[in-house]
Coordinates of C-alpha atoms and ligand atoms in Angstrom, one line a residue:
Chain A
M57 CA 42.0 -58.0 -40.6
S58 CA 39.5 -55.6 -39.0
S59 CA 36.3 -54.8 -40.8
I60 CA 33.8 -52.1 -41.3
L61 CA 30.3 -53.2 -40.6
I62 CA 27.5 -51.3 -42.3
Y63 CA 23.9 -51.9 -41.2
L64 CA 21.4 -51.3 -44.0
E65 CA 17.8 -50.6 -43.1
S66 CA 14.9 -52.3 -44.8
H67 CA 11.2 -52.2 -45.0
D68 CA 8.8 -54.9 -46.3
G69 CA 11.7 -57.0 -47.7
K70 CA 13.3 -54.1 -49.5
L71 CA 16.3 -52.0 -48.7
K72 CA 15.4 -48.4 -47.7
S73 CA 16.6 -45.7 -50.1
N74 CA 18.9 -44.5 -47.4
A75 CA 20.9 -47.8 -47.6
A76 CA 22.7 -46.3 -50.6
E77 CA 24.0 -43.5 -48.4
V78 CA 25.6 -45.8 -45.8
A79 CA 26.8 -48.1 -48.4
T80 CA 28.7 -45.4 -50.3
A81 CA 30.2 -44.0 -47.1
G82 CA 31.3 -47.5 -46.0
R83 CA 32.8 -48.4 -49.4
K84 CA 34.9 -45.2 -49.4
L85 CA 36.2 -45.8 -45.9
A86 CA 37.0 -49.4 -46.5
T87 CA 39.0 -48.5 -49.6
A88 CA 40.9 -45.8 -47.8
Q89 CA 41.7 -47.9 -44.8
Q90 CA 42.1 -51.2 -46.7
K91 CA 39.6 -53.0 -44.5
E92 CA 36.9 -55.5 -45.3
L93 CA 33.4 -54.1 -45.9
V94 CA 30.6 -56.2 -44.5
A95 CA 27.0 -55.2 -45.0
V96 CA 24.3 -56.4 -42.6
V97 CA 20.6 -56.7 -43.3
I98 CA 18.0 -58.0 -40.9
G99 CA 15.2 -60.2 -42.2
E100 CA 14.4 -61.6 -45.6
V101 CA 15.6 -58.6 -47.5
A102 CA 16.4 -58.5 -51.3
T103 CA 20.1 -57.8 -51.6
D104 CA 20.5 -57.5 -55.4
E105 CA 21.3 -53.7 -55.3
L106 CA 24.4 -54.2 -53.1
G107 CA 26.7 -55.0 -56.0
N108 CA 26.1 -51.6 -57.6
W109 CA 27.5 -50.0 -54.5
G110 CA 30.6 -52.1 -54.5
I111 CA 29.6 -54.4 -51.7
S112 CA 31.0 -57.9 -52.2
R113 CA 30.1 -59.4 -48.8
A114 CA 26.8 -59.3 -46.9
I115 CA 25.3 -61.0 -43.9
R116 CA 21.6 -61.6 -43.7
L117 CA 20.4 -62.2 -40.2
S118 CA 17.0 -63.7 -39.6
G119 CA 15.0 -66.0 -37.5
G120 CA 15.0 -65.9 -33.7
N121 CA 13.0 -62.9 -32.6
L122 CA 14.0 -60.6 -35.4
A123 CA 10.8 -60.6 -37.5
D124 CA 9.5 -57.4 -35.9
Y125 CA 11.7 -54.5 -34.9
S126 CA 12.9 -54.7 -31.3
G127 CA 15.7 -52.3 -30.4
D128 CA 17.1 -54.5 -27.6
V129 CA 17.1 -57.7 -29.6
W130 CA 18.4 -56.2 -32.8
A131 CA 21.2 -54.4 -30.9
A132 CA 22.2 -57.6 -29.1
E133 CA 22.4 -59.4 -32.5
L134 CA 24.5 -56.6 -34.0
A135 CA 26.8 -56.6 -31.0
Q136 CA 27.4 -60.3 -31.6
L137 CA 28.3 -59.6 -35.2
V138 CA 30.6 -56.7 -34.3
S139 CA 32.7 -59.1 -32.2
D140 CA 32.5 -62.1 -34.7
Q141 CA 33.5 -59.9 -37.6
Q142 CA 36.2 -58.1 -35.7
A143 CA 34.6 -54.8 -36.7
D144 CA 36.4 -51.7 -35.6
T145 CA 33.9 -49.4 -37.3
V146 CA 30.1 -49.6 -37.5
L147 CA 28.1 -47.2 -39.7
M148 CA 24.3 -46.8 -39.8
M149 CA 21.8 -44.0 -40.6
A150 CA 20.8 -41.4 -38.0
S151 CA 17.2 -42.2 -39.0
S152 CA 14.5 -43.0 -36.4
Q153 CA 15.6 -46.6 -36.4
G154 CA 19.4 -45.9 -36.4
R155 CA 18.9 -43.4 -33.5
D156 CA 17.0 -46.0 -31.5
L157 CA 19.4 -48.9 -32.3
S158 CA 22.8 -47.3 -32.2
P159 CA 22.9 -46.1 -28.6
R160 CA 21.8 -49.6 -27.4
L161 CA 24.7 -51.1 -29.4
G162 CA 26.9 -48.4 -27.9
A163 CA 25.9 -49.4 -24.4
L164 CA 26.5 -53.1 -25.2
T165 CA 29.9 -52.6 -26.8
G166 CA 31.0 -49.9 -24.4
V167 CA 31.3 -46.8 -26.7
T168 CA 29.6 -43.5 -27.2
V169 CA 28.1 -43.3 -30.7
I170 CA 29.5 -40.5 -32.8
A171 CA 26.1 -39.5 -33.8
D172 CA 24.6 -37.6 -36.8
V173 CA 27.8 -37.0 -38.7
I174 CA 27.8 -35.0 -41.9
S175 CA 31.2 -36.2 -43.1
L176 CA 33.7 -38.9 -42.3
E177 CA 37.4 -38.7 -42.8
N178 CA 40.2 -41.2 -42.7
Q179 CA 43.1 -39.9 -40.4
D180 CA 45.8 -42.5 -40.6
G181 CA 43.5 -45.5 -40.4
T182 CA 41.2 -43.9 -37.7
T183 CA 37.9 -42.6 -38.8
V184 CA 36.9 -39.2 -37.5
G185 CA 33.4 -37.7 -38.0
L186 CA 32.1 -34.1 -38.2
R187 CA 28.9 -33.6 -36.3
P188 CA 26.7 -30.5 -36.0
V189 CA 25.9 -29.5 -32.4
F190 CA 24.0 -26.6 -30.8
A191 CA 21.3 -26.8 -33.4
N192 CA 23.7 -26.5 -36.3
K193 CA 25.3 -23.3 -34.9
A194 CA 28.6 -25.1 -34.5
Q195 CA 30.2 -28.4 -35.5
V196 CA 32.8 -30.5 -33.9
L197 CA 35.2 -33.1 -35.3
V198 CA 35.1 -36.2 -33.1
R199 CA 37.6 -39.1 -32.9
P200 CA 37.1 -42.5 -31.2
T201 CA 39.7 -43.2 -28.5
G202 CA 39.2 -47.0 -28.3
E203 CA 39.1 -50.1 -30.5
L204 CA 35.6 -49.6 -31.8
A205 CA 33.8 -46.6 -33.3
I206 CA 30.1 -46.4 -34.1
F207 CA 28.9 -43.6 -36.4
T208 CA 25.4 -42.6 -37.4
L209 CA 25.1 -40.6 -40.6
R210 CA 22.8 -37.6 -41.0
P211 CA 20.2 -38.4 -43.7
K212 CA 21.0 -36.8 -47.0
A213 CA 24.5 -35.7 -46.0
F214 CA 26.2 -38.5 -47.9
T215 CA 25.6 -38.6 -51.6
P216 CA 25.1 -42.2 -52.9
E217 CA 27.4 -43.3 -55.7
V218 CA 26.9 -46.2 -58.0
V219 CA 30.2 -48.0 -58.9
E220 CA 31.1 -50.7 -61.4
A221 CA 29.0 -53.6 -60.2
V222 CA 30.6 -56.4 -58.2
A223 CA 29.3 -59.8 -57.2
T224 CA 27.9 -60.0 -53.7
T225 CA 28.2 -63.1 -51.6
V226 CA 25.3 -63.2 -49.1
E227 CA 25.7 -65.3 -46.0
S228 CA 22.5 -66.2 -44.1
R229 CA 22.7 -66.5 -40.4
S230 CA 20.0 -67.5 -38.0
A231 CA 19.7 -65.5 -34.8
A232 CA 19.3 -66.8 -31.3
A233 CA 15.8 -66.5 -30.0
L234 CA 16.3 -63.7 -27.5
D235 CA 13.4 -62.4 -25.5
A236 CA 12.4 -58.9 -26.5
L237 CA 11.9 -56.4 -23.7
A238 CA 10.1 -54.1 -26.2
I239 CA 8.9 -55.1 -29.6
V240 CA 6.8 -53.4 -32.3
R241 CA 3.3 -54.7 -32.0
E242 CA 1.9 -52.8 -34.9
L243 CA 3.2 -50.5 -37.6
A244 CA 0.6 -47.9 -38.5
V245 CA 1.5 -46.6 -41.9
A246 CA 0.7 -42.9 -42.3
A247 CA -2.2 -42.1 -44.5
G248 CA -1.2 -41.6 -48.1
A249 CA 2.2 -43.1 -47.1
K250 CA 4.0 -39.9 -48.3
I251 CA 7.7 -39.6 -48.3
D252 CA 9.1 -38.6 -45.0
L253 CA 10.5 -35.1 -44.7
T254 CA 13.9 -36.3 -43.9
E255 CA 14.0 -38.3 -47.1
A256 CA 12.4 -35.8 -49.4
D257 CA 14.2 -34.1 -52.2
V258 CA 11.8 -31.1 -52.3
I259 CA 10.0 -29.6 -49.3
V260 CA 7.5 -26.8 -49.5
S261 CA 7.0 -25.4 -46.0
G262 CA 4.3 -23.1 -44.7
G263 CA 4.4 -21.0 -41.5
R264 CA 2.2 -18.7 -39.6
G265 CA 1.7 -16.7 -42.8
M266 CA -0.5 -19.4 -44.1
G267 CA -3.2 -18.4 -41.7
G268 CA -5.1 -21.7 -41.5
S269 CA -5.0 -25.4 -42.3
E270 CA -7.2 -25.2 -45.4
K271 CA -4.8 -22.8 -47.0
Y272 CA -2.2 -25.4 -47.4
D273 CA -3.8 -26.6 -50.6
I274 CA -1.7 -24.4 -52.7
L275 CA 1.5 -25.8 -51.0
E276 CA 0.3 -29.3 -51.5
Q277 CA -0.2 -28.5 -55.2
L278 CA 3.3 -27.0 -55.5
A279 CA 4.8 -30.0 -53.6
E280 CA 3.1 -32.4 -55.9
K281 CA 4.3 -30.7 -59.0
L282 CA 7.8 -30.8 -57.7
G283 CA 7.7 -34.3 -56.5
G284 CA 8.1 -33.2 -52.9
V285 CA 6.2 -33.0 -49.6
V286 CA 4.8 -30.3 -47.4
G287 CA 6.5 -29.2 -44.1
A288 CA 5.7 -26.5 -41.5
S289 CA 7.1 -24.2 -39.0
R290 CA 6.4 -24.7 -35.3
A291 CA 4.0 -21.8 -35.3
A292 CA 1.9 -23.6 -37.9
V293 CA 2.1 -26.9 -36.0
D294 CA 1.2 -25.3 -32.7
A295 CA -1.8 -23.6 -34.3
G296 CA -3.0 -27.1 -35.2
W297 CA -2.8 -26.5 -38.9
R298 CA -0.3 -29.4 -39.5
P299 CA 0.7 -32.5 -37.6
H300 CA 3.8 -32.5 -35.4
S301 CA 5.5 -34.9 -37.8
D302 CA 5.6 -32.0 -40.3
Q303 CA 7.6 -29.7 -38.2
V304 CA 11.0 -28.6 -39.4
G305 CA 13.5 -27.1 -36.9
Q306 CA 15.2 -27.6 -33.7
T307 CA 12.4 -29.4 -32.0
G308 CA 11.2 -30.9 -35.3
K309 CA 13.0 -32.5 -38.1
T310 CA 16.4 -31.7 -39.5
V311 CA 16.1 -31.8 -43.3
A312 CA 18.5 -31.3 -46.1
P313 CA 16.5 -31.5 -49.4
T314 CA 17.8 -30.3 -52.7
L315 CA 15.1 -27.6 -52.7
Y316 CA 13.4 -26.0 -49.7
I317 CA 10.7 -23.5 -50.3
A318 CA 9.7 -21.5 -47.2
C319 CA 6.3 -19.7 -47.5
G320 CA 5.2 -17.3 -44.8
I321 CA 8.0 -18.3 -42.5
S322 CA 10.0 -15.6 -40.8
G323 CA 13.2 -17.7 -40.4
A324 CA 13.6 -17.9 -36.6
I325 CA 16.9 -19.4 -35.4
Q326 CA 15.1 -22.6 -34.3
H327 CA 13.6 -23.0 -37.8
L328 CA 16.9 -22.4 -39.5
A329 CA 18.5 -25.0 -37.3
G330 CA 16.4 -27.6 -39.1
M331 CA 16.7 -26.6 -42.7
S332 CA 19.8 -24.4 -43.3
S333 CA 21.8 -27.2 -44.9
S334 CA 19.3 -27.5 -47.7
R335 CA 21.0 -27.2 -51.1
F336 CA 18.8 -24.5 -52.4
I337 CA 16.4 -22.3 -50.4
V338 CA 13.6 -20.2 -51.8
A339 CA 11.7 -17.8 -49.5
I340 CA 8.4 -16.2 -50.2
N341 CA 7.6 -13.6 -47.6
K342 CA 5.8 -10.3 -47.6
D343 CA 8.3 -8.7 -45.2
P344 CA 11.6 -7.8 -46.9
E345 CA 13.3 -7.7 -43.5
A346 CA 12.4 -11.3 -42.6
P347 CA 15.5 -13.2 -41.5
I348 CA 14.7 -16.1 -43.9
F349 CA 15.9 -13.9 -46.8
K350 CA 19.4 -14.0 -45.2
V351 CA 19.7 -17.8 -45.9
A352 CA 17.6 -18.0 -49.0
D353 CA 19.3 -18.4 -52.4
Y354 CA 16.3 -16.9 -54.0
G355 CA 13.7 -14.6 -52.4
I356 CA 10.5 -13.2 -53.5
V357 CA 9.0 -10.3 -51.5
G358 CA 5.3 -10.6 -51.8
N359 CA 2.0 -12.1 -50.8
L360 CA 2.3 -15.9 -50.8
F361 CA -1.3 -16.2 -51.8
E362 CA -0.5 -14.5 -55.0
V363 CA 3.0 -15.8 -55.6
V364 CA 2.5 -19.5 -54.9
P365 CA -0.5 -19.9 -57.3
A366 CA 1.5 -18.0 -60.0
L367 CA 4.4 -20.4 -59.4
N368 CA 2.0 -23.3 -59.6
S369 CA 0.9 -22.2 -63.1
A370 CA 4.4 -21.4 -64.2
I371 CA 5.8 -24.9 -63.6
Chain B
M40 CA 3.0 -44.0 -9.5
K41 CA 6.7 -43.3 -9.0
A42 CA 8.3 -41.5 -12.0
I43 CA 11.8 -40.3 -12.4
V44 CA 12.7 -37.8 -15.0
C45 CA 16.3 -37.5 -16.2
M46 CA 16.7 -33.9 -17.1
K47 CA 19.5 -31.9 -18.7
Q48 CA 20.2 -28.2 -18.3
V49 CA 21.0 -26.7 -21.7
P50 CA 21.6 -23.2 -23.1
D51 CA 18.5 -21.3 -24.2
T52 CA 17.9 -22.1 -27.8
E53 CA 18.2 -18.4 -28.8
S54 CA 21.8 -18.3 -27.4
R55 CA 24.6 -17.1 -29.6
I56 CA 27.3 -19.8 -29.8
T57 CA 30.9 -18.5 -29.7
I58 CA 33.7 -20.9 -30.1
N59 CA 36.7 -20.3 -27.9
P60 CA 40.0 -19.2 -29.4
E61 CA 41.6 -22.6 -28.8
K62 CA 38.7 -24.2 -30.8
T63 CA 38.2 -26.7 -28.1
G64 CA 34.7 -25.8 -27.1
V65 CA 32.3 -22.9 -26.8
E66 CA 32.4 -19.9 -24.5
Q67 CA 30.1 -20.7 -21.6
G68 CA 29.9 -17.2 -20.1
D69 CA 26.9 -15.6 -21.8
F70 CA 24.3 -18.4 -21.7
S71 CA 21.1 -18.4 -20.0
Y72 CA 20.0 -21.9 -19.2
I73 CA 16.7 -23.8 -19.6
I74 CA 15.4 -27.3 -19.2
G75 CA 16.0 -29.3 -22.4
P76 CA 12.9 -28.7 -24.6
Y77 CA 12.3 -32.4 -25.0
D78 CA 12.8 -32.9 -21.2
E79 CA 9.8 -30.6 -20.6
Y80 CA 7.6 -33.2 -22.4
A81 CA 9.1 -35.8 -20.1
I82 CA 8.3 -33.8 -17.0
E83 CA 4.8 -33.1 -18.2
A84 CA 4.2 -36.8 -18.9
A85 CA 5.4 -37.8 -15.4
L86 CA 3.2 -35.2 -13.8
Q87 CA 0.2 -36.3 -15.7
L88 CA 0.7 -39.9 -14.7
K89 CA 1.0 -39.0 -11.1
E90 CA -2.1 -36.9 -11.2
A91 CA -4.0 -39.6 -13.0
A92 CA -2.9 -42.2 -10.4
G93 CA -3.8 -39.8 -7.6
E94 CA -0.7 -40.7 -5.7
G95 CA 3.0 -41.1 -6.2
E96 CA 6.1 -39.0 -6.7
V97 CA 7.9 -37.3 -9.6
V98 CA 11.7 -37.0 -9.0
L99 CA 14.1 -35.1 -11.2
L100 CA 17.6 -36.6 -11.8
S101 CA 20.5 -34.7 -13.3
V102 CA 24.2 -35.0 -13.8
G103 CA 26.3 -31.9 -13.6
D104 CA 27.6 -29.2 -11.3
P105 CA 25.7 -27.3 -8.5
S106 CA 24.7 -24.5 -10.9
I107 CA 22.1 -26.8 -12.3
K108 CA 20.0 -26.4 -9.1
S109 CA 18.2 -23.4 -10.4
T110 CA 17.1 -25.3 -13.5
L111 CA 16.0 -28.2 -11.4
Q112 CA 13.9 -25.7 -9.5
K113 CA 12.2 -24.7 -12.7
G114 CA 11.2 -28.4 -13.1
M115 CA 10.0 -28.5 -9.5
A116 CA 8.0 -25.3 -10.1
M117 CA 6.2 -27.2 -12.8
G118 CA 5.3 -29.8 -10.1
A119 CA 8.1 -32.3 -9.6
D120 CA 8.4 -33.2 -5.9
R121 CA 12.2 -33.3 -5.4
S122 CA 15.5 -33.6 -7.2
V123 CA 18.6 -35.6 -7.1
L124 CA 21.8 -34.0 -8.5
I125 CA 24.8 -36.3 -9.3
E126 CA 27.7 -34.0 -8.8
V127 CA 30.8 -34.6 -10.9
D128 CA 33.9 -32.7 -11.8
S129 CA 36.0 -32.7 -14.9
Y130 CA 33.1 -34.1 -16.9
N131 CA 32.9 -33.6 -20.6
G132 CA 29.3 -34.7 -21.3
D133 CA 30.2 -37.9 -23.0
A134 CA 27.0 -39.8 -23.6
L135 CA 28.0 -43.2 -22.2
T136 CA 29.7 -41.6 -19.2
T137 CA 26.4 -39.8 -18.4
A138 CA 24.4 -42.9 -19.0
R139 CA 26.6 -44.9 -16.6
L140 CA 26.4 -42.2 -13.9
L141 CA 22.6 -42.1 -14.2
A142 CA 22.2 -45.9 -14.3
A143 CA 24.3 -46.3 -11.2
Q144 CA 22.1 -43.8 -9.3
L145 CA 18.9 -45.2 -10.7
K146 CA 19.8 -48.6 -9.3
T147 CA 19.5 -47.2 -5.8
M148 CA 16.1 -45.6 -6.5
E149 CA 12.5 -46.8 -6.7
Y150 CA 10.4 -46.2 -9.9
D151 CA 7.6 -47.5 -12.0
I152 CA 8.7 -45.5 -15.0
I153 CA 11.7 -43.4 -16.1
F154 CA 11.4 -40.6 -18.6
F155 CA 14.1 -39.0 -20.7
G156 CA 13.9 -36.3 -23.4
K157 CA 14.5 -37.7 -26.9
Q158 CA 17.6 -35.5 -27.3
A159 CA 19.5 -32.7 -25.8
P160 CA 19.7 -29.8 -28.3
D161 CA 23.2 -28.8 -27.4
D162 CA 25.1 -32.1 -27.9
N163 CA 22.5 -33.5 -30.4
N164 CA 23.3 -37.0 -29.2
A165 CA 19.9 -38.6 -28.6
Q166 CA 21.7 -41.5 -26.8
V167 CA 21.6 -41.2 -23.0
G168 CA 18.0 -42.6 -22.6
P169 CA 18.4 -45.8 -24.7
M170 CA 21.8 -46.4 -23.2
V171 CA 20.5 -46.3 -19.7
G172 CA 17.6 -48.6 -20.7
Q173 CA 20.2 -51.1 -22.0
L174 CA 22.4 -50.7 -18.9
L175 CA 19.4 -51.3 -16.6
G176 CA 17.8 -54.0 -18.8
L177 CA 14.5 -52.1 -18.9
P178 CA 12.0 -52.2 -21.7
T179 CA 12.8 -49.0 -23.6
V180 CA 11.0 -47.1 -26.3
T181 CA 12.5 -43.9 -27.7
A182 CA 10.9 -40.7 -29.1
I183 CA 7.4 -41.5 -28.0
A184 CA 4.5 -39.3 -29.3
A185 CA 1.7 -41.1 -27.5
L186 CA 1.4 -42.8 -24.1
E187 CA -1.2 -44.7 -22.3
V188 CA -0.6 -46.4 -18.9
Q189 CA -2.8 -49.0 -17.5
E190 CA -2.4 -51.8 -14.9
G191 CA 1.4 -52.2 -15.0
K192 CA 1.6 -51.7 -18.8
A193 CA 2.3 -48.8 -21.1
V194 CA 1.1 -48.6 -24.7
V195 CA 3.2 -46.1 -26.6
E196 CA 3.7 -44.9 -30.1
R197 CA 6.8 -43.7 -31.8
E198 CA 7.0 -41.9 -35.1
V199 CA 9.2 -43.4 -37.8
E200 CA 9.6 -42.4 -41.4
G201 CA 6.2 -42.9 -43.0
G202 CA 4.3 -44.2 -40.0
R203 CA 4.1 -45.0 -36.3
E204 CA 5.3 -48.0 -34.4
V205 CA 3.1 -49.2 -31.6
Y206 CA 4.6 -50.9 -28.5
E207 CA 3.2 -52.4 -25.4
V208 CA 5.7 -52.7 -22.6
T209 CA 5.4 -53.8 -19.0
L210 CA 6.5 -51.5 -16.2
P211 CA 9.0 -50.6 -15.0
A212 CA 10.0 -49.2 -18.4
L213 CA 12.1 -46.3 -19.8
L214 CA 10.6 -43.9 -22.3
T215 CA 12.1 -41.0 -24.2
T216 CA 9.8 -38.2 -25.2
E217 CA 9.2 -36.5 -28.6
K218 CA 7.4 -33.2 -29.3
G219 CA 3.6 -33.8 -29.7
L220 CA 3.3 -36.0 -26.7
N221 CA 1.8 -33.3 -24.6
E222 CA 1.8 -29.5 -23.9
P223 CA 4.2 -28.8 -21.0
R224 CA 2.5 -26.6 -18.4
Y225 CA 3.9 -23.3 -17.2
P226 CA 4.8 -23.1 -13.6
S227 CA 2.2 -21.3 -11.5
L228 CA 3.3 -18.6 -9.0
K229 CA 2.4 -21.0 -6.2
G230 CA 4.5 -23.6 -7.9
I231 CA 7.5 -21.3 -8.1
M232 CA 7.2 -20.4 -4.4
Q233 CA 6.9 -24.1 -3.4
A234 CA 9.8 -25.1 -5.5
K235 CA 12.1 -23.1 -3.3
R236 CA 11.4 -25.4 -0.4
K237 CA 11.6 -28.7 -2.3
P238 CA 14.8 -30.7 -1.7
V239 CA 17.7 -31.2 -4.0
D240 CA 19.8 -34.1 -2.8
L241 CA 23.4 -34.1 -3.8
V242 CA 25.2 -37.4 -4.5
S243 CA 28.6 -37.9 -6.0
G244 CA 29.5 -39.9 -9.1
E245 CA 32.5 -41.6 -10.5
V246 CA 33.4 -40.4 -14.0
A247 CA 34.7 -43.1 -16.3
A248 CA 37.1 -42.4 -19.2
A249 CA 35.3 -41.2 -22.3
T250 CA 35.4 -43.3 -25.5
T251 CA 35.4 -40.3 -27.9
E252 CA 37.5 -37.2 -28.1
Q253 CA 36.5 -33.9 -29.5
L254 CA 39.2 -32.6 -31.8
T255 CA 38.3 -29.2 -33.2
W256 CA 35.3 -27.0 -33.2
S257 CA 34.3 -24.8 -36.1
Y258 CA 31.3 -22.8 -37.5
P259 CA 29.4 -24.4 -40.3
P260 CA 30.2 -22.8 -43.6
S261 CA 28.0 -19.8 -44.0
R262 CA 25.5 -19.7 -46.9
A263 CA 26.3 -17.3 -49.7
E264 CA 24.3 -14.1 -49.3
G265 CA 20.9 -14.7 -50.8
K266 CA 19.4 -12.6 -53.5
I267 CA 16.0 -11.1 -53.7
V268 CA 14.7 -12.1 -57.1
G269 CA 11.9 -9.5 -57.1
E270 CA 8.6 -8.5 -55.8
G271 CA 5.2 -10.2 -56.1
T272 CA 4.0 -12.4 -59.0
A273 CA 6.2 -10.4 -61.4
A274 CA 9.2 -12.1 -60.0
V275 CA 7.9 -15.6 -60.7
P276 CA 9.2 -16.1 -64.2
E277 CA 12.7 -15.1 -63.1
L278 CA 12.5 -17.5 -60.2
V279 CA 11.5 -20.3 -62.4
R280 CA 14.4 -19.5 -64.8
L281 CA 16.9 -19.5 -61.9
L282 CA 15.6 -22.7 -60.6
K283 CA 15.9 -24.3 -64.0
E284 CA 19.2 -22.8 -65.3
E285 CA 21.2 -21.9 -62.2
A286 CA 20.0 -24.4 -59.5
K287 CA 19.0 -27.0 -62.1
V288 CA 16.3 -28.3 -59.8
L289 CA 13.4 -28.1 -62.2
Ligands
LIG19 C1 12.7 -24.2 -27.5 C2 12.2 -23.7 -28.9 C3 12.1 -24.6 -29.9 C4 11.6 -24.2 -31.2 N1 11.6 -25.1 -32.2 C5 11.1 -24.7 -33.4 C6 11.2 -25.6 -34.5 O1 11.6 -26.8 -34.4 N2 10.7 -25.2 -35.7 C7 10.2 -23.9 -35.9 O2 9.8 -23.6 -37.0 N3 10.2 -23.1 -34.8 C8 10.6 -23.5 -33.6 N4 10.5 -22.6 -32.6 C9 9.7 -21.4 -32.7 C10 10.4 -20.2 -33.4 O3 11.1 -19.5 -32.4 C11 9.4 -19.3 -34.1 O4 8.5 -18.9 -33.2 C12 8.7 -20.0 -35.3 O5 9.6 -20.6 -36.2 C13 7.9 -19.0 -36.1 O6 7.2 -19.6 -37.1 P1 6.8 -18.7 -38.4 O7 8.0 -18.3 -39.1 O8 5.9 -19.6 -39.1 O9 5.9 -17.5 -37.8 P2 6.3 -16.0 -37.7 O10 7.6 -15.8 -37.1 O11 5.1 -15.3 -37.1 O12 6.5 -15.6 -39.2 C14 5.4 -15.5 -40.1 C15 5.9 -14.9 -41.4 O13 5.0 -15.0 -42.4 C16 5.0 -13.8 -43.1 N5 3.7 -13.6 -43.8 C17 2.5 -13.4 -43.2 N6 1.5 -13.4 -44.1 C18 2.1 -13.5 -45.3 C19 1.6 -13.6 -46.6 N7 0.3 -13.5 -46.9 N8 2.5 -13.8 -47.6 C20 3.8 -13.9 -47.4 N9 4.3 -13.8 -46.1 C21 3.5 -13.7 -45.1 C22 5.4 -12.7 -42.1 O14 6.0 -11.6 -42.8 C23 6.3 -13.4 -41.2 O15 7.7 -13.3 -41.6 C24 11.0 -22.9 -31.3 C25 11.1 -22.1 -30.2 C26 11.6 -22.4 -29.0 C27 11.6 -21.5 -27.9
LIG20 N1 23.6 -34.6 -17.7 C1 22.4 -35.1 -17.8 N2 21.7 -35.3 -16.7 C2 20.5 -35.9 -16.7 N3 19.9 -36.3 -17.8 C3 20.6 -36.2 -19.0 C4 21.9 -35.6 -19.0 N4 22.3 -35.6 -20.3 C5 21.3 -36.1 -21.0 N5 20.3 -36.4 -20.2 C6 19.0 -37.0 -20.6 O1 19.1 -37.7 -21.9 C7 18.4 -37.1 -22.9 C8 19.1 -37.3 -24.2 O2 20.3 -36.5 -24.1 P1 21.4 -36.7 -25.2 O3 21.7 -38.1 -25.4 O4 22.6 -35.9 -24.6 O5 20.9 -36.1 -26.5 C9 18.1 -35.7 -22.4 O6 16.9 -35.2 -23.0 C10 17.9 -36.0 -20.9 O7 16.6 -36.5 -20.6

């Protein structure tokens, strides 16, 4: 029987929150196609959550040269598992790690990754994926033509579902000691270790209308009240007000939070490319003609320096 | 310092995308083309290394049809010394196909470092760089936001969720570039004039069968027409109410 292999990311011995997204997508496919679902974790990772997502079998790979992340070594180990487990489908996140790891696995196994899909569908036992292209201006349904398909899932596009808990058998395997060509020497954790934009449920973004880095206080305050993080347009990043890692858009991050609040952002096509699949969009802009209002569920025309503080006191 | 930059020509990011009536792709007709935005960081990084070393060469490498020449010229106007164009026909842009074509050509070339953009904005694959790295067995780091090269080594950083990974790799190595690495230069008038005389060597490549097939193209569902809640601070209570009762996000 062929199987579906899902690779679950972890950090510091714990599964990342995005693991639930891959797990849910994997379980649904395995059920629809009557295939075995095999979860893979790398390192000494706690696996007690897996049962809640309906995963009954997991493989924990460790030892060898797996302690620190190395794209080439990890991909080689996964390629080995793909063949051992007779996997015909591999799922992982289109996160920084997944986007680094999956193409290497693709090259090793001889397939192009069907990358950054927003949905997966079972067509007579074959999995097809829908992927946004041209900066979300179009989307294309892609089908594998060979024996193996690797998909990466766009963060936040798959809603995690908890099911009736099952027991999980975890098999430990030790890896061969492969020499790494490139290995992480150090992991510098960002100051404040805030949630990454791609993982946030609420994003409060500020653009050129902010007028300076010190003005972001009011956005930080709003983000904190809503349990979210602050993002930015490219104009704000290029002005040096915010770090590059805060940029949302075509050359920044693609985000899909539940709530995106755009403050002093006009809504250029390259900005929309990164945030238009947010669930709810709020725009605060003094120009009623600003294109951001075309995609905003709720717009307020006005001076953000008055509206945002008022919003801060109202919630 | 010999650097090769793999560069893709892509439609201008402002372009309107029109899906063809057969829904098998997009209408190519009305695009104006640019160097992939991430590839510009790659070219800039290569130029800076050559300048710092005081000697060497920056070569652009691309897979496509001869129309790409004018985009390669833009890269040479920035300062790249020459270009190699792998000419192919009936090519659908499949990532592994591209990677194999590039890897085969790179095997015949000399380099200390190979740069790629992190991602092409049209196909949104972010695959070709790491695939080539794997095919050539080179130390490979993707989406780098900082780079320092010294004595046959490169120390690079890549941004990940919540932090930065630091790598040290020995050269030759392959790196893909992220925004923030540098500020790509604008071509000077002199650079534009010189680029016209810089060589573009044509080589031919064998296209292998793709492992994926595009079925149908569509437009993403459009968002419902938004509503203006009101003007100024007076609109705030109503916004809060909508967020609570309609959107249920508060
Ligand atoms: C290849 C390429 C890639 C790009 N990638 C990205 C990307 O990833 N992300 C991105 O964001 N952009 C990107 N851009 C840039 C994009 O085209 C726009 O230039 C940018 O998004 C504009 O940022 P902005 O909306 O903050 O600024 P502006 O367009 O200048 O808009 C500022 C807005 O603030 C409003 N405003 C001013 N003061 C106030 C106030 N006091 N109260 C309320 N409103 C106020 C104004 O009415 C205006 O609408 C890219 C461009 C190119 C060419
Ligand atoms: N046809 C091509 N010719 C040369 N380089 C390419 C080509 N396609 C992609 N690349 C390189 O690979 C990077 C990633 O592209 P992609 O995997 O298509 O997102 C690009 O930024 C380029 O550096």
